[in-house]
Tab-separated table of C-alpha atoms in Angstrom:
chain	number	residue	atom	x	y	z
A	72	MET	CA	-11.160	133.417	9.952
A	73	LYS	CA	-14.021	134.750	7.836
A	74	LEU	CA	-16.678	132.108	7.190
A	75	GLU	CA	-16.917	133.204	3.553
A	76	LYS	CA	-13.268	132.225	3.046
A	77	LEU	CA	-13.443	129.071	5.152
A	78	ILE	CA	-16.302	127.443	3.247
A	79	ASN	CA	-14.384	127.696	-0.023
A	80	ALA	CA	-12.773	124.462	1.203
A	81	VAL	CA	-15.975	122.445	0.720
A	82	PRO	CA	-18.733	122.063	-1.889
A	83	CYS	CA	-21.791	123.495	-0.156
A	84	LYS	CA	-24.991	125.498	-0.285
A	85	VAL	CA	-25.405	128.410	2.097
A	86	ARG	CA	-28.712	129.142	3.796
A	87	GLY	CA	-28.692	132.513	5.471
A	88	ASP	CA	-26.472	135.597	5.445
A	89	ILE	CA	-22.818	134.807	6.251
A	90	VAL	CA	-21.277	138.130	5.198
A	91	GLY	CA	-18.797	139.339	7.802
A	92	ILE	CA	-19.120	136.334	10.132
A	93	ASP	CA	-15.865	135.503	11.948
A	94	ILE	CA	-15.151	131.912	12.998
A	95	ALA	CA	-13.239	131.604	16.268
A	96	ASN	CA	-13.066	127.799	16.241
A	97	ILE	CA	-14.647	124.671	14.788
A	98	GLU	CA	-16.520	122.227	17.051
A	99	TYR	CA	-18.366	118.948	16.540
A	100	ASP	CA	-19.227	118.457	20.244
A	101	SER	CA	-22.062	120.796	21.219
A	102	ARG	CA	-20.856	120.790	24.832
A	103	LYS	CA	-17.654	122.559	23.772
A	104	VAL	CA	-19.267	125.273	21.654
A	105	ILE	CA	-18.350	128.852	22.569
A	106	ASN	CA	-19.238	132.228	21.033
A	107	GLY	CA	-17.985	132.336	17.467
A	108	SER	CA	-17.935	128.563	16.889
A	109	LEU	CA	-18.744	126.833	13.631
A	110	PHE	CA	-20.622	123.679	14.686
A	111	VAL	CA	-20.356	120.589	12.453
A	112	CYS	CA	-23.106	117.963	12.830
A	113	LEU	CA	-21.390	114.571	12.778
A	114	LYS	CA	-23.304	111.309	12.568
A	115	GLY	CA	-21.816	108.611	14.798
A	116	SER	CA	-22.783	105.021	15.556
A	117	ALA	CA	-24.742	106.149	18.618
A	118	VAL	CA	-25.174	109.929	18.356
A	119	ASP	CA	-26.329	112.238	15.550
A	120	GLY	CA	-24.971	115.756	15.900
A	121	HIS	CA	-27.933	117.191	14.006
A	122	LYS	CA	-29.994	116.649	17.159
A	123	PHE	CA	-27.753	119.127	18.982
A	124	ALA	CA	-27.669	121.861	16.357
A	125	GLU	CA	-30.188	124.055	18.199
A	126	LYS	CA	-28.281	123.652	21.465
A	127	ALA	CA	-25.051	124.615	19.674
A	128	ALA	CA	-26.674	127.766	18.288
A	129	GLU	CA	-27.941	128.688	21.747
A	130	SER	CA	-24.412	128.211	23.126
A	131	GLY	CA	-22.880	130.670	20.669
A	132	ALA	CA	-22.377	128.852	17.363
A	133	VAL	CA	-22.591	131.462	14.592
A	134	ALA	CA	-23.216	128.899	11.839
A	135	ILE	CA	-23.964	125.181	11.487
A	136	VAL	CA	-22.596	122.655	8.971
A	137	ALA	CA	-25.213	119.979	8.278
A	138	SER	CA	-26.156	117.279	5.796
A	139	ASP	CA	-29.776	116.941	7.030
A	140	GLU	CA	-32.451	119.588	7.283
A	141	ILE	CA	-32.340	121.453	10.606
A	142	ASP	CA	-34.286	124.397	12.031
A	143	VAL	CA	-31.961	126.919	13.716
A	144	ASN	CA	-31.740	130.715	13.837
A	145	VAL	CA	-28.171	130.915	12.459
A	146	PRO	CA	-26.863	130.350	8.909
A	147	VAL	CA	-26.611	126.722	7.794
A	148	ILE	CA	-23.922	125.377	5.483
A	149	MET	CA	-25.455	122.366	3.717
A	150	VAL	CA	-22.973	119.682	2.626
A	151	GLU	CA	-23.236	116.111	1.387
A	152	ASP	CA	-20.909	114.575	3.989
A	153	THR	CA	-20.234	116.334	7.303
A	154	ARG	CA	-17.296	114.074	8.235
A	155	LYS	CA	-15.458	114.819	5.021
A	156	SER	CA	-16.357	118.480	5.400
A	157	LEU	CA	-15.003	118.606	8.962
A	158	ALA	CA	-11.636	117.387	7.688
A	159	LEU	CA	-11.492	119.878	4.820
A	160	LEU	CA	-12.699	122.805	6.922
A	161	SER	CA	-10.229	121.988	9.694
A	162	ALA	CA	-7.318	121.781	7.253
A	163	GLU	CA	-8.247	125.211	5.911
A	164	PHE	CA	-8.811	126.678	9.393
A	165	PHE	CA	-5.384	125.575	10.660
A	166	GLY	CA	-3.534	126.642	7.506
A	167	HIS	CA	-2.919	123.204	5.951
A	168	PRO	CA	-0.148	122.204	8.388
A	169	ALA	CA	0.519	118.861	6.668
A	170	GLY	CA	2.042	120.803	3.785
A	171	LYS	CA	4.668	122.148	6.187
A	172	LEU	CA	5.639	118.719	7.533
A	173	LYS	CA	6.917	115.422	6.193
A	174	THR	CA	4.123	113.035	7.165
A	175	ILE	CA	4.305	109.280	7.820
A	176	GLY	CA	1.154	107.218	8.402
A	177	ILE	CA	1.329	103.703	9.874
A	178	THR	CA	-1.439	101.122	9.564
A	179	GLY	CA	-1.606	97.444	10.510
A	180	THR	CA	-3.121	95.213	13.165
A	181	LYS	CA	0.016	95.191	15.318
A	182	GLY	CA	3.207	97.199	15.549
A	183	LYS	CA	1.951	100.723	14.899
A	184	THR	CA	3.042	102.193	18.230
A	185	THR	CA	6.441	100.489	18.269
A	186	THR	CA	7.133	101.500	14.669
A	187	ALA	CA	6.155	105.094	15.446
A	188	CYS	CA	8.572	105.185	18.392
A	189	MET	CA	11.349	103.643	16.314
A	190	LEU	CA	10.855	106.290	13.644
A	191	LYS	CA	10.889	109.028	16.274
A	192	TYR	CA	14.172	107.859	17.804
A	193	MET	CA	15.809	107.417	14.394
A	194	LEU	CA	14.725	110.819	13.109
A	195	GLU	CA	15.810	112.509	16.326
A	196	ALA	CA	19.206	110.832	15.939
A	197	ALA	CA	19.325	112.605	12.554
A	198	ASP	CA	18.626	115.970	14.315
A	199	HIS	CA	14.992	116.276	13.256
A	200	LYS	CA	12.221	117.435	15.580
A	201	VAL	CA	9.319	114.995	15.522
A	202	GLY	CA	5.671	114.948	16.498
A	203	VAL	CA	3.710	111.714	16.968
A	204	ILE	CA	-0.050	111.072	17.065
A	205	GLY	CA	-1.073	107.634	18.258
A	206	THR	CA	-2.015	105.223	21.003
A	207	ILE	CA	0.267	106.847	23.561
A	208	GLY	CA	-1.214	110.279	22.749
A	209	LEU	CA	0.158	113.431	21.159
A	210	MET	CA	3.938	113.594	21.511
A	211	ILE	CA	5.903	116.696	20.572
A	212	GLY	CA	9.481	116.156	21.599
A	213	ASN	CA	9.226	114.651	25.082
A	214	ASP	CA	5.876	116.264	25.943
A	215	VAL	CA	2.923	113.865	25.915
A	216	THR	CA	-0.772	114.826	25.876
A	217	PRO	CA	-3.285	111.948	26.215
A	218	THR	CA	-5.846	111.442	23.431
A	219	ASN	CA	-9.053	109.408	23.352
A	220	ASN	CA	-8.399	107.476	20.140
A	221	THR	CA	-5.393	106.026	18.334
A	222	THR	CA	-6.335	108.266	15.399
A	223	PRO	CA	-8.234	111.305	16.712
A	224	GLU	CA	-11.068	113.033	14.849
A	225	SER	CA	-9.926	115.038	11.825
A	226	HIS	CA	-10.245	118.393	13.606
A	227	GLU	CA	-7.791	117.244	16.308
A	228	VAL	CA	-5.461	115.760	13.693
A	229	GLN	CA	-5.214	119.129	11.946
A	230	LYS	CA	-4.909	121.020	15.247
A	231	PHE	CA	-2.147	118.720	16.474
A	232	MET	CA	-0.201	119.063	13.221
A	233	ALA	CA	-0.502	122.844	13.521
A	234	GLN	CA	0.920	122.588	17.053
A	235	MET	CA	3.820	120.566	15.658
A	236	VAL	CA	4.540	123.250	13.075
A	237	ASP	CA	4.435	125.948	15.764
A	238	ALA	CA	6.833	123.871	17.906
A	239	GLY	CA	9.354	123.640	15.065
A	240	CYS	CA	8.730	120.008	14.067
A	241	ASP	CA	9.589	118.970	10.534
A	242	TYR	CA	8.186	115.417	10.743
A	243	CYS	CA	4.776	114.102	11.816
A	244	ILE	CA	4.355	110.382	12.489
A	245	MET	CA	0.803	109.115	12.857
A	246	GLU	CA	-0.759	105.773	13.771
A	247	VAL	CA	-3.645	105.400	11.323
A	248	SER	CA	-6.325	102.986	12.509
A	249	SER	CA	-8.811	101.228	10.256
A	250	ILE	CA	-11.620	103.113	12.022
A	251	GLY	CA	-9.783	106.390	11.477
A	252	LEU	CA	-9.484	105.635	7.760
A	253	ARG	CA	-13.091	104.472	7.487
A	254	ASP	CA	-14.402	107.575	9.244
A	255	GLY	CA	-12.277	110.032	7.272
A	256	ARG	CA	-10.217	111.245	10.221
A	257	VAL	CA	-7.143	111.651	8.004
A	258	ASN	CA	-8.956	113.297	5.114
A	259	GLY	CA	-7.892	116.789	4.102
A	260	PHE	CA	-4.279	115.878	3.241
A	261	ASP	CA	-2.129	113.118	1.780
A	262	PHE	CA	0.745	111.420	3.600
A	263	ASP	CA	4.228	111.535	2.153
A	264	CYS	CA	4.715	107.935	3.245
A	265	GLY	CA	2.369	105.152	4.378
A	266	ILE	CA	3.523	101.994	6.199
A	267	PHE	CA	1.781	98.592	6.343
A	268	THR	CA	3.023	96.441	9.241
A	269	ASN	CA	0.824	93.315	9.247
A	270	PHE	CA	-2.784	92.114	9.120
A	271	SER	CA	-4.686	89.673	11.346
A	272	GLU	CA	-8.131	89.331	12.871
A	273	ASP	CA	-9.127	92.153	15.212
A	274	HIS	CA	-11.797	94.866	15.556
A	275	ILE	CA	-14.574	92.693	14.139
A	276	GLY	CA	-18.135	93.145	15.364
A	277	GLY	CA	-20.121	95.775	17.215
A	278	VAL	CA	-19.414	99.322	16.044
A	279	GLU	CA	-16.097	98.295	14.505
A	280	HIS	CA	-15.968	96.244	11.262
A	281	LYS	CA	-18.593	93.785	10.061
A	282	ASP	CA	-16.021	91.331	8.677
A	283	MET	CA	-12.364	90.851	7.723
A	284	GLU	CA	-12.981	92.008	4.175
A	285	GLU	CA	-14.175	95.395	5.372
A	286	TYR	CA	-11.323	95.590	7.871
A	287	LEU	CA	-8.745	94.963	5.126
A	288	TYR	CA	-10.414	97.412	2.754
A	289	CYS	CA	-10.419	100.203	5.332
A	290	LYS	CA	-6.720	99.739	6.041
A	291	SER	CA	-5.961	99.713	2.319
A	292	LEU	CA	-7.363	103.245	2.014
A	293	LEU	CA	-4.057	104.590	3.334
A	294	PHE	CA	-2.365	103.569	0.075
A	295	LYS	CA	-4.760	105.680	-1.929
A	296	LYS	CA	-3.723	108.773	-0.010
A	297	CYS	CA	0.062	108.659	0.246
A	298	LYS	CA	2.958	109.262	-2.140
A	299	CYS	CA	4.897	106.130	-1.189
A	300	GLY	CA	3.708	102.869	0.397
A	301	ILE	CA	6.066	100.824	2.577
A	302	ILE	CA	4.763	97.237	2.433
A	303	ASN	CA	5.523	94.067	4.415
A	304	ILE	CA	5.824	91.590	1.560
A	305	ASP	CA	5.971	88.643	3.992
A	306	ASP	CA	2.401	89.230	5.156
A	307	ALA	CA	-0.097	87.008	3.326
A	308	ASN	CA	-2.456	89.959	2.826
A	309	TRP	CA	0.021	92.421	1.325
A	310	GLU	CA	-1.433	92.265	-2.191
A	311	GLY	CA	-4.949	92.910	-0.897
A	312	MET	CA	-3.578	95.814	1.133
A	313	ILE	CA	-2.316	97.600	-1.980
A	314	LYS	CA	-5.198	96.738	-4.296
A	315	ASP	CA	-6.025	99.811	-6.406
A	316	HIS	CA	-3.191	101.736	-4.733
A	317	THR	CA	-2.160	105.092	-6.188
A	318	CYS	CA	1.337	105.360	-4.694
A	319	GLU	CA	4.898	104.252	-5.311
A	320	ILE	CA	5.605	100.928	-3.547
A	321	ILE	CA	8.753	99.894	-1.647
A	322	THR	CA	8.709	96.460	0.002
A	323	TYR	CA	10.462	95.035	3.050
A	324	GLY	CA	10.636	91.628	4.702
A	325	PHE	CA	12.796	88.582	5.308
A	326	ASP	CA	11.900	87.328	1.827
A	327	ASN	CA	14.741	87.983	-0.620
A	328	LYS	CA	12.201	89.372	-3.088
A	329	ALA	CA	11.771	92.459	-0.895
A	330	ASP	CA	13.473	95.746	-1.732
A	331	ILE	CA	14.926	95.903	1.787
A	332	VAL	CA	15.675	92.503	3.321
A	333	GLY	CA	16.275	91.486	6.923
A	334	SER	CA	18.305	88.383	7.711
A	335	GLU	CA	20.202	86.592	10.502
A	336	ASN	CA	17.861	87.989	13.160
A	337	HIS	CA	18.596	86.679	16.641
A	338	LEU	CA	18.365	87.703	20.274
A	339	TYR	CA	21.151	89.867	21.610
A	340	SER	CA	21.956	90.925	25.138
A	341	GLU	CA	24.699	92.730	27.002
A	342	PRO	CA	24.749	94.661	30.286
A	343	GLY	CA	21.936	97.217	30.101
A	344	PHE	CA	20.658	95.993	26.740
A	345	ILE	CA	18.156	93.272	25.861
A	346	GLY	CA	16.994	93.085	22.270
A	347	SER	CA	17.952	91.586	18.951
A	348	GLU	CA	20.198	92.193	15.984
A	349	MET	CA	19.965	91.575	12.246
A	350	LYS	CA	21.554	92.286	8.909
A	351	VAL	CA	19.860	94.671	6.468
A	352	SER	CA	20.474	94.334	2.725
A	353	GLY	CA	19.039	95.428	-0.602
A	354	LEU	CA	18.437	99.157	-0.967
A	355	GLU	CA	20.235	99.597	2.377
A	356	ASN	CA	23.181	97.576	3.706
A	357	PHE	CA	24.211	97.561	7.376
A	358	ASP	CA	24.000	95.605	10.634
A	359	VAL	CA	21.724	96.879	13.386
A	360	LYS	CA	20.988	96.168	17.045
A	361	ILE	CA	17.355	96.730	18.094
A	362	ALA	CA	16.504	97.560	21.706
A	363	THR	CA	13.251	95.565	21.560
A	364	PRO	CA	13.283	91.746	21.393
A	365	GLY	CA	11.455	89.487	18.974
A	366	LYS	CA	11.185	88.920	15.248
A	367	PHE	CA	7.939	90.906	15.202
A	368	ASN	CA	9.975	93.908	16.367
A	369	ALA	CA	12.584	93.138	13.713
A	370	TYR	CA	9.754	93.546	11.215
A	371	ASN	CA	8.800	96.856	12.826
A	372	ALA	CA	12.425	97.989	12.566
A	373	LEU	CA	12.551	96.958	8.893
A	374	SER	CA	9.418	98.977	8.155
A	375	ALA	CA	10.943	102.056	9.827
A	376	ILE	CA	14.255	101.585	8.014
A	377	THR	CA	12.446	101.310	4.669
A	378	ALA	CA	10.414	104.450	5.339
A	379	LEU	CA	13.510	106.433	6.277
A	380	HIS	CA	15.291	105.131	3.192
A	381	TYR	CA	12.568	106.959	1.267
A	382	PHE	CA	13.455	110.158	3.151
A	383	ASP	CA	17.211	109.579	2.649
A	384	ILE	CA	18.025	109.403	6.372
A	385	SER	CA	21.572	108.214	7.108
A	386	ASN	CA	22.442	104.672	8.188
A	387	GLU	CA	24.210	106.109	11.230
A	388	ALA	CA	21.002	107.751	12.484
A	389	MET	CA	18.981	104.583	11.875
A	390	ILE	CA	21.504	102.450	13.779
A	391	ALA	CA	21.730	104.895	16.697
A	392	GLY	CA	17.974	105.323	16.957
A	393	LEU	CA	17.137	101.611	16.943
A	394	ARG	CA	19.743	100.827	19.586
A	395	ALA	CA	18.325	103.516	21.900
A	396	VAL	CA	14.584	103.112	21.274
A	397	LYS	CA	12.229	102.674	24.226
A	398	VAL	CA	8.527	102.059	23.777
A	399	LYS	CA	6.216	102.723	26.710
A	400	GLY	CA	4.228	99.603	27.513
A	401	ARG	CA	5.821	97.477	24.817
A	402	VAL	CA	8.179	94.917	26.394
A	403	GLU	CA	9.069	97.744	28.791
A	404	PRO	CA	11.499	96.748	31.559
A	405	VAL	CA	10.879	98.051	35.076
A	406	GLU	CA	13.769	98.183	37.527
A	407	VAL	CA	13.195	95.998	40.581
A	408	PRO	CA	15.430	94.580	43.313
A	409	GLY	CA	16.237	90.927	42.933
A	410	ASN	CA	17.598	88.765	40.173
A	411	PHE	CA	14.476	88.586	38.001
A	412	THR	CA	13.114	90.583	35.086
A	413	LEU	CA	9.828	92.489	35.302
A	414	LEU	CA	8.248	93.712	32.056
A	415	ILE	CA	5.129	95.712	31.189
A	416	ASP	CA	3.500	94.938	27.849
A	417	TYR	CA	0.281	95.923	26.065
A	418	ALA	CA	-0.457	92.364	24.883
A	419	HIS	CA	-4.242	92.154	25.172
A	420	ASN	CA	-5.262	89.442	22.728
A	421	ALA	CA	-4.114	85.936	21.850
A	422	LEU	CA	-1.869	86.914	18.940
A	423	SER	CA	0.040	89.599	20.813
A	424	MET	CA	0.377	87.337	23.877
A	425	GLU	CA	1.699	84.502	21.730
A	426	ASN	CA	4.235	86.868	20.166
A	427	ILE	CA	5.577	88.222	23.440
A	428	LEU	CA	5.611	84.890	25.306
A	429	SER	CA	7.299	82.979	22.477
A	430	THR	CA	9.944	85.702	22.232
A	431	LEU	CA	10.669	85.773	25.967
A	432	ARG	CA	10.798	81.971	26.084
A	433	GLU	CA	13.879	82.195	23.853
A	434	TYR	CA	15.765	83.906	26.698
A	435	ASN	CA	15.476	80.621	28.642
A	436	PRO	CA	14.042	82.036	31.878
A	437	ASN	CA	13.854	79.992	35.079
A	438	ARG	CA	10.084	80.512	34.884
A	439	LEU	CA	8.000	82.593	32.506
A	440	ILE	CA	5.164	84.139	34.519
A	441	CYS	CA	2.368	86.033	32.810
A	442	MET	CA	-0.127	88.180	34.715
A	443	PHE	CA	-3.125	89.161	32.602
A	444	GLY	CA	-6.859	89.801	32.465
A	445	ALA	CA	-9.237	90.609	29.634
A	446	GLY	CA	-11.369	93.590	28.681
A	447	GLY	CA	-15.058	93.653	29.482
A	448	ASN	CA	-17.746	94.253	26.834
A	449	ARG	CA	-15.580	92.657	24.189
A	450	PRO	CA	-16.043	89.308	22.357
A	451	LYS	CA	-15.714	86.373	24.755
A	452	VAL	CA	-13.695	84.405	22.218
A	453	ARG	CA	-10.752	86.709	22.933
A	454	ARG	CA	-10.772	85.559	26.570
A	455	PHE	CA	-10.943	81.861	25.668
A	456	GLU	CA	-8.020	82.304	23.260
A	457	MET	CA	-5.917	84.305	25.728
A	458	GLY	CA	-6.430	81.659	28.428
A	459	GLU	CA	-5.436	78.882	26.060
A	460	VAL	CA	-2.351	80.671	24.726
A	461	CYS	CA	-1.103	81.608	28.180
A	462	GLY	CA	-1.848	78.147	29.561
A	463	ASN	CA	0.245	76.603	26.805
A	464	MET	CA	3.135	79.059	26.815
A	465	ALA	CA	3.668	80.378	30.368
A	466	ASP	CA	4.991	78.356	33.296
A	467	LEU	CA	2.506	80.156	35.512
A	468	SER	CA	-0.456	82.415	34.731
A	469	VAL	CA	-1.707	84.978	37.240
A	470	ILE	CA	-5.285	85.753	36.155
A	471	THR	CA	-6.541	89.149	37.264
A	472	ALA	CA	-8.563	92.209	36.236
A	473	ASP	CA	-8.072	94.463	33.228
A	474	ASN	CA	-10.580	97.067	32.031
A	475	SER	CA	-13.698	95.201	33.150
A	476	ARG	CA	-15.902	98.070	31.957
A	477	PHE	CA	-19.520	97.082	32.685
A	478	GLU	CA	-18.884	93.381	33.302
A	479	ASP	CA	-18.133	91.544	36.537
A	480	VAL	CA	-14.448	90.696	36.881
A	481	MET	CA	-15.229	87.169	38.082
A	482	ASP	CA	-17.306	86.498	34.956
A	483	ILE	CA	-14.367	87.538	32.778
A	484	ILE	CA	-11.968	85.366	34.769
A	485	ALA	CA	-14.367	82.428	34.368
A	486	ASP	CA	-14.223	82.888	30.589
A	487	ILE	CA	-10.413	83.006	30.628
A	488	LYS	CA	-10.405	79.742	32.583
A	489	VAL	CA	-12.475	78.087	29.832
A	490	GLY	CA	-9.461	78.487	27.546
A	491	MET	CA	-7.020	77.663	30.317
A	492	ALA	CA	-8.840	74.356	30.923
A	493	LYS	CA	-7.806	73.173	27.455
A	494	THR	CA	-4.179	73.186	28.639
A	495	GLU	CA	-2.137	71.759	31.473
A	496	GLY	CA	-0.951	75.225	32.433
A	497	LYS	CA	-0.696	76.230	36.099
A	498	TYR	CA	-2.533	79.327	37.217
A	499	ILE	CA	-3.746	81.293	40.212
A	500	GLU	CA	-6.576	83.820	40.446
A	501	ILE	CA	-6.077	87.222	42.079
A	502	PRO	CA	-8.976	89.458	40.942
A	503	ASP	CA	-7.450	92.682	42.348
A	504	ARG	CA	-4.789	93.776	39.838
A	505	ARG	CA	-2.685	95.641	42.409
A	506	GLU	CA	-2.589	92.567	44.640
A	507	ALA	CA	-1.730	90.414	41.626
A	508	ILE	CA	1.265	92.625	40.837
A	509	ARG	CA	2.359	92.457	44.473
A	510	TRP	CA	2.116	88.651	44.413
A	511	CYS	CA	4.263	88.505	41.271
A	512	ILE	CA	6.962	90.683	42.828
A	513	GLU	CA	6.986	88.868	46.167
A	514	ASN	CA	7.028	85.395	44.620
A	515	ALA	CA	9.459	85.912	41.740
A	516	GLU	CA	12.508	83.638	41.807
A	517	ASP	CA	16.024	84.167	40.493
A	518	GLY	CA	16.046	84.048	36.696
A	519	ASP	CA	12.281	84.472	36.288
A	520	ILE	CA	10.780	86.716	33.634
A	521	VAL	CA	7.500	88.222	34.805
A	522	VAL	CA	5.222	89.936	32.255
A	523	LEU	CA	2.407	92.225	33.352
A	524	ALA	CA	0.266	92.024	30.222
A	525	GLY	CA	-2.685	94.055	28.999
A	526	LYS	CA	-2.274	97.607	30.309
A	527	GLY	CA	0.953	98.668	28.630
A	528	HIS	CA	0.957	102.449	28.228
A	529	GLU	CA	-2.481	102.854	29.853
A	530	ASP	CA	-2.585	104.683	33.177
A	531	TYR	CA	-6.112	103.752	34.277
A	532	GLN	CA	-8.540	100.936	35.005
A	533	GLU	CA	-12.038	101.314	33.567
A	534	ILE	CA	-14.724	99.947	35.909
A	535	LYS	CA	-18.477	100.573	35.559
A	536	GLY	CA	-17.925	103.519	33.223
A	537	VAL	CA	-15.317	105.221	35.445
A	538	LYS	CA	-11.592	105.418	34.684
A	539	TYR	CA	-9.582	105.103	37.890
A	540	PRO	CA	-5.879	106.081	37.954
A	541	PHE	CA	-3.738	102.945	37.576
A	542	ASP	CA	-0.252	103.362	36.115
A	543	GLU	CA	1.578	100.089	36.669
A	544	ARG	CA	4.921	101.886	36.965
A	545	ILE	CA	3.571	103.913	39.875
A	546	VAL	CA	1.846	100.867	41.371
A	547	ILE	CA	5.123	98.915	41.272
A	548	LYS	CA	6.997	101.736	43.042
A	549	GLU	CA	4.322	101.896	45.731
A	550	ILE	CA	4.416	98.140	46.250
A	551	LEU	CA	8.230	98.111	46.464
A	552	ALA	CA	8.163	100.978	48.984
A	553	ASP	CA	5.558	99.137	51.063
A	554	ILE	CA	7.589	95.917	50.992
A	555	GLU	CA	10.699	97.825	52.091
A	556	VAL	CA	8.821	99.391	55.032
A	557	GLY	CA	7.533	95.992	56.067
A	558	LYS	CA	10.982	94.418	56.280
């Protein structure tokens, strides 16, 4: 694309001669610059791209987008905000793919990934081809490509949507994090539909949000850039979430004041199916079985139903999709020999652990066993809270490693035990996560429910800055094979 045409997407001042310059790609990481790149200088919490402008030019960048003065021997496009400009330039470069898709953005502290998967299954049951951007990665059909962030940088967002268009998708579902909204990663287009799941304390401190007020405000930005907002009216913060909104609002919840109401939600099981069922009334009226247990997942299902009501998707497709839905790392069952249930779940803080353990307790297991650790280089209060919740709610806790990052695993376990000491809960320590999983499998009794919490969809362990392969599904298969050999 000619640079002269591309920069029409942004207010700017041009320094240098850009006549005839072709742009092969847009980059914001100087290490990825090739001949013909347009390099955009982004300012991050730790790195300022302006410092790498000269390196980018030496590597083949034919022009630089900057907000600060720089000294390079290629044309410079001066803009007020390079992050906003990256989004607008990328949308133009990839041909505004959002305009060729129906787009759904999901924000909230919990439930984004599950809601995205529910929407995908329901839309596919209605014969639509769907792309998803989120925690699990980029999904187009059944193909999954890992991504670094729940909501990638705006250039990747536009590139991924363009890939969806090329693959024949007509819907794009996107998990929209508060950081992604704050940093303008979804600028350059408006969503057809935005979903609010729920709001609770998370992502406070460090390079994330300074306080809950900022966290709420950043999430609320979604409802200034969508045509219709799907809002959980049962959440205490719903009015703050839609403050100064610019979209149509449709509400859902178990409160009869909602536009779409859930009721009579209870656990449901049959051979090959563990989940829940509920009645849906209001703007839609039908009964539905949901292949994920818990009232929190009933809320996720209600949010997806309400969004697809907006798109006029049939009840039959909604019912079929919710009965079939599987969410990697979210109350995910793993087949094992023996008369016990083994689940993998992403629960990695006190709230999510309380949700999953309270839900599984309702199935009246012989014992509820929870194996978990806590992430390193994160607030210690999370570890205290997780230890206390698990000590109160599980029959047995198996305390082990998670992503220790740059901390010592034993220090993290010591912090977890601070919370555990406030309870009468039984626990054992097995610092090696593989050995902890093996212990759980070898010591499970008939009727037990065993939850491996914390990793969920992740397929690695991060230790001292290195990500080592660690997919719990694979680990379980290896352990089972080893046990079989040893018999």
